[in-house]
Amino acid sequence: MSPAVLPHTPQEVLEIARHLLYTKALVTFQNKAIGTVAAIPQKVRSYSNGQVSVSIPEQDLNYTEVFMRDNVPSMLYFLLDGRPEIVRNFLDVCLSLQSQHALTAGIFPTSFHVSPDRLTADYGQRAIGRVVSVDATLWWLILAQIYSQWTKDWAWVAQENVQAGLQKFLQLILHPTFREAPTLHVPDGAFMIDRPLDVWGAPLEIQVLLYGALLSTTHLILQGRGKQITPGELEQVERTLDLAIRLRRYLLKHYWLNTRIVQILRRRPTDLYGDRIVNEYNIRTETIPHWLQTWLGDEGGYLIGNVRTGRLDFRFFTLGNCLAAIFDLLPRPQQKALFHLILRNRDELFAEMPLRICHPPLDDEDWRNKTGFDPKNKVWCYHNAGHWPCLFWFLVIAILRQESPSDELVADSYAYHRLLKDGYETLLDRLPEQQWAEYFDGPTGVWIGQQARTYQTWTITSLLLTEHLLIHKSEDKRIMDLPSLRYLLNLKRGLA
Ligand code: GLC
C-alpha cells in the first residue's frame, strides 16, 4: 500500500480510493459487511510458532474501530454506489448496540470494536478523557431517514425494533429540563471535535444535528406506523415537531450573524431583567471580536459556534454551517450569504487543503485554559483550526443542491463551480501523496497533521463523494435532503 509509485491520472487515484474503501476499510461480522474502520491500520505484527505465522493489524488507540460519524460518508457512498445492504447492516448493528443501561438508555455508541465473535460498543466509557459523543445518536436517526428515503425500504422502517429505537430516542429528548431554550446542552467534546476546545453548552453542530434528527424521527414514525398510528404517538409527533420549529426559530434568532446584526449587538444595553428584553444572554460589546469586520464583509453571514450566558462563541464551525444549509435549517437568502462568506474567505478556509474545521483558533491563554494545554490541539493544529479533507464533500453537496435554473446563486455559479473544482483538484493532487492523511496543520494546511493517521477512511470517502457529486452524477446531490417541516405537518394531518 506504500505509495512507491504515485498514481498519475484522476482515474487511477479514484480506483485506488475505491480499492482502499472496499478491500481495506470495510469490516465484516458474521459474513456481512457492516461498516468501515476509522483508519486502515498500517502497522502489522507477525506472530509465528515455528510452523505457522500470522499477521495481525496492530491496534492504534480506537482508530481500528467502526465510528458512527466516520461512517456517514462511507454509508452515503455505498448508497450512491448501489450497495444499500451495507447501509442496512450498519444501521441494524448500531441499533442492536443502542444502550439499554438505565442511565444512558437510548444513546447510540460513538464507535464499536469488531472481533470475530462479538461487537464491543464505546459509549464514552472507554474514550480518551471520557468524552461522550452526542452526535452519534443524532446521526443514526438522520442516516436511517436517508437510507429509507433513498431505497424506499419502508418495510425496514416499519419493523418493531426500528420503531422501538425511535421511541427510546424520543424518551431521551422529550423530557422536562431546567431550561426553556430548545437547544441540547452537552459537555465539551461531544461531537466531531472530541477533545476539550471550549465547545460545551450548545455548540452549533449538535443543534443542527438535533434539528435533522427531529425531522428524521418524525418522518420515520409517520411513515413506519402509517394508519396504525395511535393517538399517543401522534401527540408525541406533535411535540417533536414543535421542538423542531422552536429550535429552528431559536437558531436563526440567536446564532445567525451578519454585519447588520453585529452592529445591533454592539449597541445593546446590558444587565436587563424581564421577559421582553433585547439582550437575553447579557452579552457585552467588549466580547465581540474585530476580526468579524473583514470576515463578514457586507454580504456574508453564518451561524456562530455557541450561545452561552455572557459569552457568544463567534468562531466559525464549518460542519455545523454546511449541515444547516443541507438540512434547509437556513432559509435560501441565508444560505446565499453563507456561501458568499465561504467564497470571500476561501484563502482561510481552503488554503492548501479544504476545509478548515473552525476559525479562528484558540491561542495562548485560551489554548492553555480551555484545552488544558492539549498538545494535539495547539494553535492551527487538529481541531483547533486544522484543515480536514473529510469536510469538503459536505460543502460540495450544500452548494450543488442550491443550484437550479431559477436560483439566485446561478448568477455566481461560475465562481462557486470554480471553488469546488479547485478543492476537488487539491484533494486529487495531494491526498495520494500524503497517504490520505486525517488532517493537515498550519494556517495554510500545507503540512500533514503532526499526529495525523494515514489512510483515514473519511478522507478517502470525501474524495469519492466529491467526484461522484461534482463530476459523475450531480443529480444525486439531493441524497441528504430531509423532509421539510411543512411536509411533515401535512403528513401528520393526513393521519390524524
Ligand atoms: C478523532 C476525531 C473524531 C473521529 C475519530 C476517528 O478522534 O476527532 O472526530 O471520529 O478521530 O476518526
Coordinates of C-alpha atoms and ligand atoms in Angstrom, one line a residue:
M1 CA 0.0 0.0 0.0
S2 CA 3.0 2.3 0.2
P3 CA 2.9 5.0 -2.4
A4 CA 6.2 4.0 -4.1
V5 CA 4.6 4.8 -7.4
L6 CA 2.1 7.6 -7.3
P7 CA -1.0 7.4 -9.4
H8 CA -0.9 9.8 -12.4
T9 CA -4.4 10.2 -13.7
P10 CA -7.6 11.1 -11.7
Q11 CA -9.0 7.8 -12.8
E12 CA -6.0 6.0 -11.2
V13 CA -6.4 8.0 -7.9
L14 CA -10.2 7.2 -7.8
E15 CA -9.5 3.5 -8.4
I16 CA -7.1 3.4 -5.6
A17 CA -9.6 5.1 -3.3
R18 CA -12.3 2.6 -4.2
H19 CA -9.9 -0.3 -3.7
L20 CA -8.9 1.0 -0.2
L21 CA -12.5 1.5 0.8
Y22 CA -13.8 -1.9 -0.3
T23 CA -10.9 -4.1 0.4
K24 CA -9.1 -2.5 3.3
A25 CA -11.5 -0.3 5.3
L26 CA -14.7 -2.4 5.1
V27 CA -15.2 -4.7 8.1
T28 CA -17.3 -7.9 8.1
F29 CA -19.0 -9.6 11.0
Q30 CA -20.7 -12.9 10.7
N31 CA -20.1 -12.8 7.0
K32 CA -21.8 -9.4 6.5
A33 CA -20.2 -6.1 5.6
I34 CA -21.2 -3.8 8.5
G35 CA -19.1 -0.6 8.4
T36 CA -15.7 0.9 7.9
V37 CA -12.8 1.4 10.3
A38 CA -11.7 4.9 11.1
A39 CA -8.2 4.4 9.7
I40 CA -6.8 1.5 7.8
P41 CA -4.1 0.0 10.0
Q42 CA -0.6 0.4 8.7
K43 CA 1.4 -1.5 11.3
V44 CA 1.0 -5.2 11.1
R45 CA 2.5 -7.5 13.7
S46 CA 3.6 -11.0 12.7
Y47 CA 3.4 -14.0 15.1
S48 CA 5.0 -17.3 14.5
N49 CA 5.1 -20.6 16.5
G50 CA 7.7 -22.1 14.2
Q51 CA 5.3 -23.7 11.9
V52 CA 2.5 -21.2 11.2
S53 CA 2.9 -17.4 11.1
V54 CA 0.0 -15.0 11.2
S55 CA 0.0 -11.2 10.6
I56 CA -2.5 -9.1 12.7
P57 CA -3.0 -5.4 12.3
E58 CA -1.8 -3.6 15.3
Q59 CA -4.4 -1.8 17.4
D60 CA -3.9 2.0 17.2
L61 CA -5.9 3.6 20.0
N62 CA -9.5 3.3 18.7
Y63 CA -8.8 4.1 15.0
T64 CA -9.4 0.5 14.1
E65 CA -13.0 0.7 15.4
V66 CA -16.1 1.5 13.4
F67 CA -17.2 5.0 14.3
M68 CA -20.7 6.3 13.7
R69 CA -19.7 9.7 12.5
D70 CA -16.8 8.5 10.3
N71 CA -19.3 6.1 8.7
V72 CA -21.7 8.7 7.5
P73 CA -19.7 9.4 4.3
S74 CA -18.9 5.7 3.8
M75 CA -22.6 4.9 4.0
L76 CA -23.6 7.7 1.6
Y77 CA -21.1 6.4 -0.8
F78 CA -22.4 2.8 -0.5
L79 CA -25.9 4.1 -1.3
L80 CA -24.7 6.0 -4.3
D81 CA -22.6 3.1 -5.4
G82 CA -25.6 0.7 -5.4
R83 CA -24.7 -1.2 -2.1
P84 CA -27.6 -0.3 0.2
E85 CA -27.4 -3.7 2.0
I86 CA -24.2 -2.5 3.7
V87 CA -26.0 0.6 5.0
R88 CA -28.9 -1.5 6.3
N89 CA -26.4 -3.9 8.0
F90 CA -24.7 -0.9 9.6
L91 CA -28.0 0.6 10.8
D92 CA -29.1 -2.8 12.2
V93 CA -25.8 -3.4 14.0
C94 CA -25.8 0.1 15.6
L95 CA -29.5 -0.4 16.6
S96 CA -28.6 -3.6 18.3
L97 CA -26.0 -1.6 20.3
Q98 CA -28.4 1.2 21.3
S99 CA -27.8 1.5 25.1
Q100 CA -30.2 -0.4 27.4
H101 CA -28.4 0.8 30.5
A102 CA -30.8 2.7 32.8
L103 CA -28.6 5.8 32.9
T104 CA -27.9 6.1 29.2
A105 CA -30.9 4.2 27.7
G106 CA -31.4 5.2 24.0
I107 CA -28.0 6.5 23.1
F108 CA -26.0 5.0 20.3
P109 CA -22.3 4.2 20.6
T110 CA -19.6 6.6 19.4
S111 CA -17.8 3.5 17.9
F112 CA -17.6 -0.2 18.3
H113 CA -14.8 -2.7 18.1
V114 CA -15.3 -5.8 15.9
S115 CA -13.8 -9.2 16.9
P116 CA -14.7 -12.5 15.2
D117 CA -17.3 -13.4 17.8
R118 CA -18.5 -10.1 19.2
L119 CA -19.0 -6.4 19.0
T120 CA -17.9 -4.1 21.8
A121 CA -19.5 -0.7 22.0
D122 CA -17.9 2.5 23.3
Y123 CA -20.5 5.0 24.6
G124 CA -17.7 7.2 26.1
Q125 CA -16.8 4.8 29.0
R126 CA -13.5 3.9 27.2
A127 CA -12.9 7.3 25.4
I128 CA -9.9 9.4 26.0
G129 CA -10.9 11.9 28.6
R130 CA -14.2 10.0 28.9
V131 CA -15.9 12.4 26.4
V132 CA -19.4 11.3 25.4
S133 CA -20.4 11.6 21.7
V134 CA -23.9 13.0 21.4
D135 CA -23.6 13.3 17.7
A136 CA -23.6 9.5 17.1
T137 CA -27.1 9.2 18.3
L138 CA -28.3 12.1 16.2
W139 CA -26.5 10.8 13.1
W140 CA -28.1 7.3 13.4
L141 CA -31.6 8.8 13.0
I142 CA -30.5 11.0 10.1
L143 CA -28.8 8.1 8.4
A144 CA -31.9 5.9 8.9
Q145 CA -34.0 8.6 7.2
I146 CA -31.6 9.0 4.3
Y147 CA -31.3 5.2 3.8
S148 CA -35.1 4.7 3.7
Q149 CA -35.8 7.7 1.6
W150 CA -33.2 6.7 -0.9
T151 CA -34.1 3.0 -1.1
K152 CA -37.8 3.3 -0.3
D153 CA -37.3 0.4 2.1
W154 CA -40.3 1.3 4.2
A155 CA -40.6 -2.3 5.4
W156 CA -37.4 -1.8 7.3
V157 CA -38.7 1.4 8.9
A158 CA -42.0 -0.3 10.0
Q159 CA -40.1 -3.1 11.9
E160 CA -40.8 -3.2 15.6
N161 CA -37.2 -2.9 16.6
V162 CA -36.7 0.2 14.5
Q163 CA -39.8 1.8 15.9
A164 CA -38.7 0.9 19.4
G165 CA -35.3 2.5 18.7
L166 CA -37.1 5.7 17.7
Q167 CA -39.2 5.7 20.9
K168 CA -36.1 5.3 23.0
F169 CA -34.5 8.3 21.3
L170 CA -37.6 10.4 21.9
Q171 CA -37.7 9.5 25.6
L172 CA -34.2 11.0 25.8
I173 CA -35.1 14.2 24.1
L174 CA -38.7 14.9 25.1
H175 CA -38.5 15.1 28.8
P176 CA -38.7 18.1 31.3
T177 CA -35.5 20.0 31.8
F178 CA -34.3 23.0 33.8
R179 CA -34.0 25.2 30.7
E180 CA -36.7 26.6 28.4
A181 CA -34.3 27.0 25.5
P182 CA -34.9 24.3 22.8
T183 CA -31.2 23.6 22.4
L184 CA -29.4 20.5 23.6
H185 CA -26.9 21.1 26.4
V186 CA -23.8 19.0 26.1
P187 CA -20.3 18.7 27.7
D188 CA -17.1 19.6 26.0
G189 CA -16.0 17.4 23.1
A190 CA -19.4 15.8 22.3
F191 CA -19.1 15.7 18.5
M192 CA -16.5 15.5 15.8
I193 CA -14.4 17.8 18.0
D194 CA -14.0 15.2 20.6
R195 CA -11.4 16.9 22.9
P196 CA -11.8 20.0 25.1
L197 CA -12.0 23.1 22.9
D198 CA -14.5 25.2 24.8
V199 CA -17.3 23.6 22.8
W200 CA -19.6 22.7 25.8
G201 CA -23.0 24.1 26.2
A202 CA -25.0 24.5 23.0
P203 CA -22.4 24.0 20.2
L204 CA -23.8 24.6 16.7
E205 CA -23.1 21.2 15.2
I206 CA -25.1 19.4 17.9
Q207 CA -28.1 21.8 17.5
V208 CA -28.1 21.4 13.7
L209 CA -27.9 17.6 14.0
L210 CA -30.7 17.6 16.6
Y211 CA -32.8 19.5 14.1
G212 CA -32.1 16.9 11.4
A213 CA -32.7 14.1 13.9
L214 CA -36.1 15.5 14.9
L215 CA -37.3 15.8 11.3
S216 CA -36.0 12.3 10.6
T217 CA -37.6 10.7 13.6
T218 CA -40.9 12.3 12.9
H219 CA -40.9 11.0 9.3
L220 CA -39.8 7.5 10.3
I221 CA -42.6 7.3 12.8
L222 CA -45.3 8.7 10.5
Q223 CA -44.1 6.6 7.6
G224 CA -43.5 3.4 9.6
R225 CA -46.7 3.5 11.6
G226 CA -49.0 4.8 8.8
K227 CA -52.7 4.3 9.5
Q228 CA -51.8 2.2 12.6
I229 CA -50.5 5.3 14.4
T230 CA -52.1 5.7 17.9
P231 CA -53.3 9.0 19.4
G232 CA -50.4 8.8 21.8
E233 CA -47.9 8.5 19.0
L234 CA -49.5 11.4 17.2
E235 CA -49.2 13.5 20.3
Q236 CA -45.6 12.6 20.5
V237 CA -45.0 13.5 16.9
E238 CA -46.6 16.9 17.6
R239 CA -44.3 17.6 20.4
T240 CA -41.3 16.5 18.3
L241 CA -42.3 18.9 15.5
D242 CA -43.0 21.7 18.0
L243 CA -39.5 21.3 19.3
A244 CA -38.0 21.3 15.8
I245 CA -39.9 24.5 15.0
R246 CA -38.8 26.2 18.2
L247 CA -35.2 25.0 17.7
R248 CA -35.0 26.4 14.1
R249 CA -36.5 29.7 15.2
Y250 CA -34.1 30.0 18.1
L251 CA -31.0 29.2 16.0
L252 CA -32.0 31.8 13.4
K253 CA -32.6 34.4 16.1
H254 CA -29.6 33.8 18.3
Y255 CA -26.9 32.2 16.1
W256 CA -27.3 33.9 12.8
L257 CA -24.8 36.7 12.3
N258 CA -24.2 39.3 9.6
T259 CA -22.7 42.8 9.6
R260 CA -26.1 44.4 10.3
I261 CA -26.7 42.2 13.3
V262 CA -23.2 42.8 14.7
Q263 CA -23.9 46.5 14.7
I264 CA -27.1 46.0 16.6
L265 CA -25.4 43.7 19.1
R266 CA -22.6 46.2 19.8
R267 CA -25.1 48.9 20.8
R268 CA -27.4 47.0 23.1
P269 CA -27.8 47.8 26.8
T270 CA -26.7 45.2 29.3
D271 CA -28.0 43.9 32.7
L272 CA -31.6 43.9 31.7
Y273 CA -34.3 41.9 33.6
G274 CA -37.6 40.7 32.4
D275 CA -39.2 38.6 29.6
R276 CA -39.2 41.2 26.8
I277 CA -35.6 42.4 26.8
V278 CA -33.3 42.9 23.8
N279 CA -30.1 41.3 25.3
E280 CA -31.3 38.0 26.7
Y281 CA -27.9 36.5 27.2
N282 CA -26.4 39.7 28.6
I283 CA -23.6 39.9 26.0
R284 CA -21.2 42.8 26.4
T285 CA -19.8 44.7 23.5
E286 CA -16.2 44.0 24.5
T287 CA -16.7 40.3 23.8
I288 CA -17.5 41.0 20.1
P289 CA -14.2 40.5 18.2
H290 CA -12.9 42.9 15.5
W291 CA -12.0 40.2 13.0
L292 CA -15.6 39.9 12.2
Q293 CA -15.4 43.1 10.2
T294 CA -13.3 41.6 7.4
W295 CA -14.6 38.1 7.8
L296 CA -18.2 39.1 7.2
G297 CA -17.8 41.9 4.7
D298 CA -21.1 43.5 3.6
E299 CA -22.9 40.4 2.4
G300 CA -21.6 37.4 4.3
G301 CA -23.4 35.6 7.1
Y302 CA -23.1 32.5 9.2
L303 CA -24.3 30.7 12.3
I304 CA -22.0 31.3 15.2
G305 CA -20.5 28.5 17.2
N306 CA -22.3 28.7 20.5
V307 CA -24.6 30.8 22.7
R308 CA -24.0 30.9 26.4
T309 CA -24.8 33.4 29.1
G310 CA -22.5 36.4 28.8
R311 CA -20.5 34.7 26.0
L312 CA -21.3 34.1 22.4
D313 CA -18.7 31.9 20.7
F314 CA -18.1 33.8 17.4
R315 CA -15.9 31.1 15.9
F316 CA -17.0 29.7 12.5
F317 CA -17.5 26.0 12.6
T318 CA -17.5 24.5 9.1
L319 CA -19.5 21.4 9.5
G320 CA -22.4 22.9 11.5
N321 CA -22.8 25.6 8.9
C322 CA -22.7 23.2 5.9
L323 CA -25.3 21.0 7.6
A324 CA -27.5 23.9 8.4
A325 CA -27.6 24.6 4.6
I326 CA -28.0 20.9 3.7
F327 CA -31.0 20.4 6.1
D328 CA -32.5 23.7 5.0
L329 CA -32.4 25.0 8.5
L330 CA -31.1 28.1 6.9
P331 CA -33.6 29.8 4.5
R332 CA -32.3 30.4 0.9
P333 CA -31.1 34.1 1.5
Q334 CA -29.1 33.0 4.5
Q335 CA -27.6 30.1 2.6
K336 CA -26.6 32.5 -0.1
A337 CA -24.9 34.7 2.5
L338 CA -23.1 31.7 3.9
F339 CA -21.7 30.6 0.6
H340 CA -20.7 34.2 -0.1
L341 CA -18.8 34.3 3.2
I342 CA -17.0 31.0 2.4
L343 CA -16.1 32.3 -1.1
R344 CA -14.9 35.5 0.4
N345 CA -12.7 33.7 3.0
R346 CA -11.5 30.9 0.7
D347 CA -7.9 31.8 1.4
E348 CA -8.5 31.0 5.1
L349 CA -10.9 28.1 4.8
F350 CA -9.4 26.3 1.7
A351 CA -5.8 27.5 1.6
E352 CA -3.7 24.4 0.7
M353 CA -6.3 21.8 1.9
P354 CA -10.0 22.2 2.1
L355 CA -11.6 22.7 4.6
R356 CA -10.5 24.4 7.9
I357 CA -12.6 22.9 10.7
C358 CA -13.1 26.1 12.6
H359 CA -11.9 29.7 12.6
P360 CA -10.0 31.4 14.2
P361 CA -8.0 29.1 16.5
L362 CA -7.9 29.4 20.3
D363 CA -4.4 30.7 21.2
D364 CA -2.1 31.5 24.1
E365 CA -4.1 31.9 27.3
D366 CA -7.2 30.5 25.7
W367 CA -5.4 27.4 24.5
R368 CA -3.9 26.8 27.9
N369 CA -7.1 27.3 29.9
K370 CA -9.7 26.0 27.6
T371 CA -7.9 22.9 26.1
G372 CA -5.9 22.1 29.2
F373 CA -2.6 22.5 27.4
D374 CA -3.6 19.9 24.8
P375 CA -0.6 19.5 22.5
K376 CA -2.7 17.8 19.9
N377 CA -4.9 20.9 19.7
K378 CA -2.2 23.6 19.6
V379 CA -3.0 26.7 17.6
W380 CA -3.6 25.8 13.9
C381 CA -3.5 22.1 14.6
Y382 CA -6.0 19.3 14.6
H383 CA -9.4 20.5 15.8
N384 CA -8.0 24.0 16.7
A385 CA -8.3 25.4 13.1
G386 CA -6.6 22.5 11.3
H387 CA -7.6 21.5 7.8
W388 CA -9.7 18.4 7.3
P389 CA -10.3 16.9 3.8
C390 CA -13.2 14.9 5.1
L391 CA -15.2 18.0 5.4
F392 CA -15.0 19.0 1.8
W393 CA -17.9 16.9 0.3
F394 CA -20.3 18.5 2.8
L395 CA -19.7 21.9 1.2
V396 CA -20.0 20.3 -2.3
I397 CA -23.4 18.9 -1.5
A398 CA -24.5 22.1 0.2
I399 CA -23.7 24.3 -2.7
L400 CA -24.7 21.9 -5.5
R401 CA -28.2 21.3 -4.1
Q402 CA -28.9 25.0 -4.3
E403 CA -28.4 25.2 -8.0
S404 CA -31.5 25.3 -10.1
P405 CA -32.3 27.5 -13.1
S406 CA -34.4 29.8 -11.1
D407 CA -31.9 30.2 -8.2
E408 CA -30.2 33.4 -7.4
L409 CA -26.9 31.6 -6.8
V410 CA -26.7 30.9 -10.5
A411 CA -25.6 34.4 -11.1
D412 CA -22.4 33.5 -9.3
S413 CA -22.4 29.8 -10.3
Y414 CA -19.2 30.1 -12.2
A415 CA -17.3 31.3 -9.1
Y416 CA -18.8 28.5 -7.0
H417 CA -18.1 25.8 -9.5
R418 CA -14.5 27.0 -9.8
L419 CA -14.3 27.0 -6.0
L420 CA -15.5 23.4 -5.8
K421 CA -13.4 22.2 -8.8
D422 CA -10.3 23.8 -7.2
G423 CA -11.0 22.0 -4.0
Y424 CA -11.5 18.7 -5.8
E425 CA -8.2 19.1 -7.7
T426 CA -6.4 19.8 -4.5
L427 CA -7.7 16.5 -3.0
L428 CA -6.8 14.6 -6.1
D429 CA -3.3 16.1 -6.2
R430 CA -2.4 16.0 -2.5
L431 CA -4.2 13.0 -0.9
P432 CA -2.4 10.1 -2.5
E433 CA 1.0 11.8 -1.9
Q434 CA 0.1 12.5 1.7
Q435 CA -1.2 8.9 2.2
W436 CA -4.8 10.0 2.7
A437 CA -4.0 11.8 5.9
E438 CA -6.6 12.5 8.5
Y439 CA -5.9 16.2 8.8
F440 CA -3.4 19.0 8.0
D441 CA -1.8 21.6 10.2
G442 CA -0.7 25.3 10.0
P443 CA -2.5 28.4 8.8
T444 CA -2.5 27.1 5.2
G445 CA -3.0 23.4 5.9
V446 CA 0.1 22.6 3.9
W447 CA 1.7 20.3 6.5
I448 CA 0.4 16.9 7.2
G449 CA -1.0 16.9 10.7
Q450 CA 1.6 16.3 13.4
Q451 CA -0.3 13.3 14.8
A452 CA -2.5 12.6 11.8
R453 CA -3.3 9.0 11.0
T454 CA -2.7 8.0 7.4
Y455 CA -5.2 6.0 5.2
Q456 CA -8.1 7.6 7.1
T457 CA -11.3 6.3 5.7
W458 CA -13.3 9.5 5.7
T459 CA -10.5 11.3 3.8
I460 CA -10.8 8.6 1.2
T461 CA -14.6 8.7 1.0
S462 CA -14.6 12.5 0.8
L463 CA -12.7 12.3 -2.5
L464 CA -15.1 9.6 -3.8
L465 CA -18.2 11.5 -2.8
T466 CA -16.8 14.8 -4.3
E467 CA -16.1 13.1 -7.6
H468 CA -19.5 11.4 -7.7
L469 CA -21.4 14.6 -6.9
L470 CA -19.4 17.1 -8.8
I471 CA -18.2 15.2 -11.8
H472 CA -20.0 11.9 -12.2
K473 CA -23.7 12.3 -11.3
S474 CA -24.7 15.6 -9.9
E475 CA -28.4 14.7 -10.0
D476 CA -27.6 12.7 -6.8
K477 CA -27.0 15.9 -4.9
R478 CA -30.3 15.7 -3.1
I479 CA -29.4 12.5 -1.3
M480 CA -29.2 14.2 2.1
D481 CA -32.4 16.2 1.7
L482 CA -34.6 15.8 4.7
P483 CA -38.4 16.1 4.7
S484 CA -39.4 19.7 5.3
L485 CA -41.4 20.9 8.3
R486 CA -44.3 21.7 6.1
Y487 CA -44.3 18.3 4.5
L488 CA -44.3 16.6 7.9
L489 CA -47.1 18.7 9.3
N490 CA -49.2 17.8 6.2
L491 CA -48.3 14.1 6.6
K492 CA -49.3 14.2 10.2
R493 CA -52.6 15.9 9.4
G494 CA -53.4 13.2 6.9
L495 CA -53.1 10.5 9.5
A496 CA -54.8 12.4 12.4
Ligands
GLC1 C1 -10.7 11.7 16.1 C2 -11.7 12.8 15.6 C3 -13.1 12.2 15.6 C4 -13.1 10.9 14.8 C5 -12.1 9.9 15.3 C6 -12.0 8.7 14.4 O1 -10.9 11.4 17.4 O2 -11.6 13.9 16.4 O3 -14.0 13.2 15.1 O4 -14.4 10.4 14.8 O5 -10.8 10.5 15.3 O6 -11.6 9.1 13.1

